[in-house]
């Protein structure tokens, strides 16, 4: 059974490029309800821990540097089948492969600087939400 919660970040590229409002608009239009929301910045240690699963990959260092390079927007979102429907809304990891109308197609700079994060499972959505928000910041 699929869960109702996913976790997202608007990444430093999209914040710097002025796309916070447009991306939150696309998320709302797609029917997601905002359960938690903040503008924040990851330290290098935070980014290393958040992306620990990718520690062996060649792009890990670049990813950690990028994700800690500037402010992000973190959010917990609610919808039916939230993880899968949000990943459909954001599109493929590489914006060159992302479908027309998806958030990454519209706003990402590159495969690394790809505008948004979306959780890949119900279990990780909960872990990621709790990484960024305390209980009293989630509504
Ligand atoms: P997704 O974010 O679509 O779930 P992954 O979990 O595979 O993708 O990768 C996590 C993040 O690492 C991506 O969103 C992207 O920022 C970065 N990344 C993935 N693959 C590459 C790559 N080949 N080169 C540079 N950065 C990458
Ligand atoms: Mg992933």
PDB file of C-alpha atoms and ligand atoms in Angstrom:
ATOM      1  CA  UNK A   1       0.000   0.000   0.000  1.00  0.00           C
ATOM      2  CA  UNK A   2       1.423   3.406  -0.988  1.00  0.00           C
ATOM      3  CA  UNK A   3       1.802   6.187   1.537  1.00  0.00           C
ATOM      4  CA  UNK A   4       0.468   9.709   1.574  1.00  0.00           C
ATOM      5  CA  UNK A   5       3.693  11.537   2.420  1.00  0.00           C
ATOM      6  CA  UNK A   6       6.795  12.488   0.461  1.00  0.00           C
ATOM      7  CA  UNK A   7       9.727  14.796   1.125  1.00  0.00           C
ATOM      8  CA  UNK A   8      11.184  17.351  -1.295  1.00  0.00           C
ATOM      9  CA  UNK A   9      13.897  19.973  -1.499  1.00  0.00           C
ATOM     10  CA  UNK A  10      14.045  22.844  -3.969  1.00  0.00           C
ATOM     11  CA  UNK A  11      17.798  22.644  -4.606  1.00  0.00           C
ATOM     12  CA  UNK A  12      20.313  25.546  -4.530  1.00  0.00           C
ATOM     13  CA  UNK A  13      20.269  26.006  -8.332  1.00  0.00           C
ATOM     14  CA  UNK A  14      16.496  26.573  -8.465  1.00  0.00           C
ATOM     15  CA  UNK A  15      16.524  28.826  -5.386  1.00  0.00           C
ATOM     16  CA  UNK A  16      19.356  30.919  -6.896  1.00  0.00           C
ATOM     17  CA  UNK A  17      17.547  31.052 -10.253  1.00  0.00           C
ATOM     18  CA  UNK A  18      14.418  32.496  -8.581  1.00  0.00           C
ATOM     19  CA  UNK A  19      12.142  29.484  -9.113  1.00  0.00           C
ATOM     20  CA  UNK A  20      10.809  28.897  -5.554  1.00  0.00           C
ATOM     21  CA  UNK A  21       7.395  30.418  -6.264  1.00  0.00           C
ATOM     22  CA  UNK A  22       6.915  28.735  -9.648  1.00  0.00           C
ATOM     23  CA  UNK A  23       7.917  25.313  -8.285  1.00  0.00           C
ATOM     24  CA  UNK A  24       5.648  25.592  -5.217  1.00  0.00           C
ATOM     25  CA  UNK A  25       2.881  26.624  -7.631  1.00  0.00           C
ATOM     26  CA  UNK A  26       3.359  23.490  -9.763  1.00  0.00           C
ATOM     27  CA  UNK A  27       3.340  21.360  -6.594  1.00  0.00           C
ATOM     28  CA  UNK A  28       0.091  22.953  -5.368  1.00  0.00           C
ATOM     29  CA  UNK A  29      -1.559  22.704  -8.828  1.00  0.00           C
ATOM     30  CA  UNK A  30      -0.747  18.984  -8.871  1.00  0.00           C
ATOM     31  CA  UNK A  31      -2.799  18.559  -5.702  1.00  0.00           C
ATOM     32  CA  UNK A  32      -0.073  18.202  -3.066  1.00  0.00           C
ATOM     33  CA  UNK A  33      -0.806  19.630   0.365  1.00  0.00           C
ATOM     34  CA  UNK A  34       2.092  21.258   2.248  1.00  0.00           C
ATOM     35  CA  UNK A  35       2.613  19.611   5.662  1.00  0.00           C
ATOM     36  CA  UNK A  36       5.946  21.330   6.479  1.00  0.00           C
ATOM     37  CA  UNK A  37       7.993  24.055   4.744  1.00  0.00           C
ATOM     38  CA  UNK A  38      11.203  26.029   5.356  1.00  0.00           C
ATOM     39  CA  UNK A  39      14.055  27.936   3.739  1.00  0.00           C
ATOM     40  CA  UNK A  40      17.311  26.564   5.144  1.00  0.00           C
ATOM     41  CA  UNK A  41      20.878  25.606   4.163  1.00  0.00           C
ATOM     42  CA  UNK A  42      22.604  22.242   4.550  1.00  0.00           C
ATOM     43  CA  UNK A  43      26.091  22.106   6.065  1.00  0.00           C
ATOM     44  CA  UNK A  44      28.617  19.858   4.310  1.00  0.00           C
ATOM     45  CA  UNK A  45      28.057  17.290   7.095  1.00  0.00           C
ATOM     46  CA  UNK A  46      24.252  17.469   6.618  1.00  0.00           C
ATOM     47  CA  UNK A  47      24.591  16.911   2.851  1.00  0.00           C
ATOM     48  CA  UNK A  48      27.034  14.008   3.376  1.00  0.00           C
ATOM     49  CA  UNK A  49      24.571  12.359   5.750  1.00  0.00           C
ATOM     50  CA  UNK A  50      21.462  13.022   3.631  1.00  0.00           C
ATOM     51  CA  UNK A  51      23.122  11.496   0.529  1.00  0.00           C
ATOM     52  CA  UNK A  52      25.037   8.751   2.413  1.00  0.00           C
ATOM     53  CA  UNK A  53      23.494   6.085   0.145  1.00  0.00           C
ATOM     54  CA  UNK A  54      25.442   7.622  -2.794  1.00  0.00           C
ATOM     55  CA  UNK A  55      28.790   7.767  -0.907  1.00  0.00           C
ATOM     56  CA  UNK A  56      30.520   5.349  -3.323  1.00  0.00           C
ATOM     57  CA  UNK A  57      29.346   7.086  -6.505  1.00  0.00           C
ATOM     58  CA  UNK A  58      31.725   9.228  -8.591  1.00  0.00           C
ATOM     59  CA  UNK A  59      29.442  12.297  -8.289  1.00  0.00           C
ATOM     60  CA  UNK A  60      29.129  12.164  -4.466  1.00  0.00           C
ATOM     61  CA  UNK A  61      31.676  14.922  -3.709  1.00  0.00           C
ATOM     62  CA  UNK A  62      30.186  17.217  -6.337  1.00  0.00           C
ATOM     63  CA  UNK A  63      26.670  16.487  -5.039  1.00  0.00           C
ATOM     64  CA  UNK A  64      27.621  17.289  -1.421  1.00  0.00           C
ATOM     65  CA  UNK A  65      29.378  20.531  -2.458  1.00  0.00           C
ATOM     66  CA  UNK A  66      26.409  21.588  -4.580  1.00  0.00           C
ATOM     67  CA  UNK A  67      23.728  20.748  -2.028  1.00  0.00           C
ATOM     68  CA  UNK A  68      25.540  22.719   0.698  1.00  0.00           C
ATOM     69  CA  UNK A  69      26.402  25.663  -1.608  1.00  0.00           C
ATOM     70  CA  UNK A  70      23.341  27.820  -0.893  1.00  0.00           C
ATOM     71  CA  UNK A  71      19.852  27.945   0.537  1.00  0.00           C
ATOM     72  CA  UNK A  72      17.271  25.270  -0.211  1.00  0.00           C
ATOM     73  CA  UNK A  73      13.555  24.930   0.463  1.00  0.00           C
ATOM     74  CA  UNK A  74      12.663  21.742   2.369  1.00  0.00           C
ATOM     75  CA  UNK A  75       9.066  20.503   2.424  1.00  0.00           C
ATOM     76  CA  UNK A  76       6.900  17.582   3.445  1.00  0.00           C
ATOM     77  CA  UNK A  77       4.043  16.968   1.005  1.00  0.00           C
ATOM     78  CA  UNK A  78       0.828  14.960   1.220  1.00  0.00           C
ATOM     79  CA  UNK A  79      -1.085  13.339  -1.616  1.00  0.00           C
ATOM     80  CA  UNK A  80      -2.453   9.944  -2.607  1.00  0.00           C
ATOM     81  CA  UNK A  81       0.445   7.693  -3.650  1.00  0.00           C
ATOM     82  CA  UNK A  82       2.720  10.626  -2.772  1.00  0.00           C
ATOM     83  CA  UNK A  83       6.194   9.215  -3.540  1.00  0.00           C
ATOM     84  CA  UNK A  84       5.359   7.928  -7.004  1.00  0.00           C
ATOM     85  CA  UNK A  85       3.095  10.801  -8.044  1.00  0.00           C
ATOM     86  CA  UNK A  86       5.707  13.358  -6.964  1.00  0.00           C
ATOM     87  CA  UNK A  87       8.465  11.588  -8.902  1.00  0.00           C
ATOM     88  CA  UNK A  88       6.214  11.703 -11.970  1.00  0.00           C
ATOM     89  CA  UNK A  89       5.712  15.459 -11.427  1.00  0.00           C
ATOM     90  CA  UNK A  90       9.470  16.156 -11.146  1.00  0.00           C
ATOM     91  CA  UNK A  91      10.592  13.951 -14.070  1.00  0.00           C
ATOM     92  CA  UNK A  92      13.809  12.051 -14.778  1.00  0.00           C
ATOM     93  CA  UNK A  93      17.039  12.772 -12.865  1.00  0.00           C
ATOM     94  CA  UNK A  94      18.609  14.177 -16.040  1.00  0.00           C
ATOM     95  CA  UNK A  95      16.477  17.101 -17.302  1.00  0.00           C
ATOM     96  CA  UNK A  96      17.478  16.162 -20.859  1.00  0.00           C
ATOM     97  CA  UNK A  97      15.475  12.932 -20.364  1.00  0.00           C
ATOM     98  CA  UNK A  98      12.611  14.494 -18.365  1.00  0.00           C
ATOM     99  CA  UNK A  99       9.123  14.661 -19.887  1.00  0.00           C
ATOM    100  CA  UNK A 100       7.684  17.984 -21.095  1.00  0.00           C
ATOM    101  CA  UNK A 101       5.946  19.899 -18.320  1.00  0.00           C
ATOM    102  CA  UNK A 102       7.862  18.239 -15.489  1.00  0.00           C
ATOM    103  CA  UNK A 103       9.581  20.411 -12.893  1.00  0.00           C
ATOM    104  CA  UNK A 104      13.074  19.225 -13.848  1.00  0.00           C
ATOM    105  CA  UNK A 105      12.399  19.763 -17.557  1.00  0.00           C
ATOM    106  CA  UNK A 106      11.232  23.316 -16.836  1.00  0.00           C
ATOM    107  CA  UNK A 107      13.703  24.426 -14.170  1.00  0.00           C
ATOM    108  CA  UNK A 108      16.802  22.161 -13.876  1.00  0.00           C
ATOM    109  CA  UNK A 109      20.226  23.240 -15.102  1.00  0.00           C
ATOM    110  CA  UNK A 110      21.815  19.778 -15.490  1.00  0.00           C
ATOM    111  CA  UNK A 111      21.798  16.171 -14.205  1.00  0.00           C
ATOM    112  CA  UNK A 112      23.601  17.297 -11.041  1.00  0.00           C
ATOM    113  CA  UNK A 113      21.927  20.680 -10.553  1.00  0.00           C
ATOM    114  CA  UNK A 114      18.454  19.336 -11.191  1.00  0.00           C
ATOM    115  CA  UNK A 115      16.177  21.740  -9.297  1.00  0.00           C
ATOM    116  CA  UNK A 116      14.374  19.348  -6.934  1.00  0.00           C
ATOM    117  CA  UNK A 117      14.713  16.255  -4.773  1.00  0.00           C
ATOM    118  CA  UNK A 118      11.957  13.679  -4.369  1.00  0.00           C
ATOM    119  CA  UNK A 119      11.988  10.719  -1.971  1.00  0.00           C
ATOM    120  CA  UNK A 120      12.288   7.277  -3.585  1.00  0.00           C
ATOM    121  CA  UNK A 121      10.230   5.219  -1.074  1.00  0.00           C
ATOM    122  CA  UNK A 122       7.699   5.630   1.732  1.00  0.00           C
ATOM    123  CA  UNK A 123      10.370   4.563   4.228  1.00  0.00           C
ATOM    124  CA  UNK A 124      12.880   7.155   2.987  1.00  0.00           C
ATOM    125  CA  UNK A 125      10.189   9.869   2.853  1.00  0.00           C
ATOM    126  CA  UNK A 126       9.689   9.482   6.605  1.00  0.00           C
ATOM    127  CA  UNK A 127      13.433   9.347   7.351  1.00  0.00           C
ATOM    128  CA  UNK A 128      14.058  12.455   5.190  1.00  0.00           C
ATOM    129  CA  UNK A 129      11.126  14.393   6.691  1.00  0.00           C
ATOM    130  CA  UNK A 130      12.453  13.676  10.182  1.00  0.00           C
ATOM    131  CA  UNK A 131      16.001  14.617   9.119  1.00  0.00           C
ATOM    132  CA  UNK A 132      14.787  18.157   8.309  1.00  0.00           C
ATOM    133  CA  UNK A 133      11.807  18.792  10.603  1.00  0.00           C
ATOM    134  CA  UNK A 134      10.915  18.279  14.236  1.00  0.00           C
ATOM    135  CA  UNK A 135       7.498  16.858  15.135  1.00  0.00           C
ATOM    136  CA  UNK A 136       6.052  20.287  15.884  1.00  0.00           C
ATOM    137  CA  UNK A 137       7.091  21.637  12.448  1.00  0.00           C
ATOM    138  CA  UNK A 138       4.994  19.014  10.584  1.00  0.00           C
ATOM    139  CA  UNK A 139       1.244  19.725  10.409  1.00  0.00           C
TER     140      UNK A 139
HETATM  141  P1  LIG B   1      17.028  11.229  -8.067  1.00  0.00           P
HETATM  142  O1  LIG B   1      17.266  12.583  -7.414  1.00  0.00           O
HETATM  143  O2  LIG B   1      16.298  11.361  -9.380  1.00  0.00           O
HETATM  144  O3  LIG B   1      16.394  10.227  -7.128  1.00  0.00           O
HETATM  145  P2  LIG B   1      19.539   9.799  -7.640  1.00  0.00           P
HETATM  146  O4  LIG B   1      18.970   9.395  -6.307  1.00  0.00           O
HETATM  147  O5  LIG B   1      20.062   8.734  -8.530  1.00  0.00           O
HETATM  148  O6  LIG B   1      18.477  10.659  -8.473  1.00  0.00           O
HETATM  149  O7  LIG B   1      20.736  10.835  -7.414  1.00  0.00           O
HETATM  150  C1  LIG B   1      20.657  11.808  -6.388  1.00  0.00           C
HETATM  151  C2  LIG B   1      21.140  13.137  -6.943  1.00  0.00           C
HETATM  152  O8  LIG B   1      22.525  13.027  -7.302  1.00  0.00           O
HETATM  153  C3  LIG B   1      20.466  13.597  -8.249  1.00  0.00           C
HETATM  154  O9  LIG B   1      19.223  14.207  -8.037  1.00  0.00           O
HETATM  155  C4  LIG B   1      21.511  14.547  -8.806  1.00  0.00           C
HETATM  156  O10 LIG B   1      21.473  15.808  -8.124  1.00  0.00           O
HETATM  157  C5  LIG B   1      22.801  13.840  -8.438  1.00  0.00           C
HETATM  158  N1  LIG B   1      23.257  12.962  -9.524  1.00  0.00           N
HETATM  159  C6  LIG B   1      22.740  11.773  -9.883  1.00  0.00           C
HETATM  160  N2  LIG B   1      23.394  11.231 -10.933  1.00  0.00           N
HETATM  161  C7  LIG B   1      24.372  12.125 -11.250  1.00  0.00           C
HETATM  162  C8  LIG B   1      25.403  12.167 -12.234  1.00  0.00           C
HETATM  163  N3  LIG B   1      25.553  11.168 -13.115  1.00  0.00           N
HETATM  164  N4  LIG B   1      26.231  13.234 -12.266  1.00  0.00           N
HETATM  165  C9  LIG B   1      26.092  14.262 -11.360  1.00  0.00           C
HETATM  166  N5  LIG B   1      25.139  14.289 -10.406  1.00  0.00           N
HETATM  167  C10 LIG B   1      24.283  13.238 -10.347  1.00  0.00           C
HETATM  168 MG1  LIG B   2      17.155   9.441  -5.357  1.00  0.00          MG
END
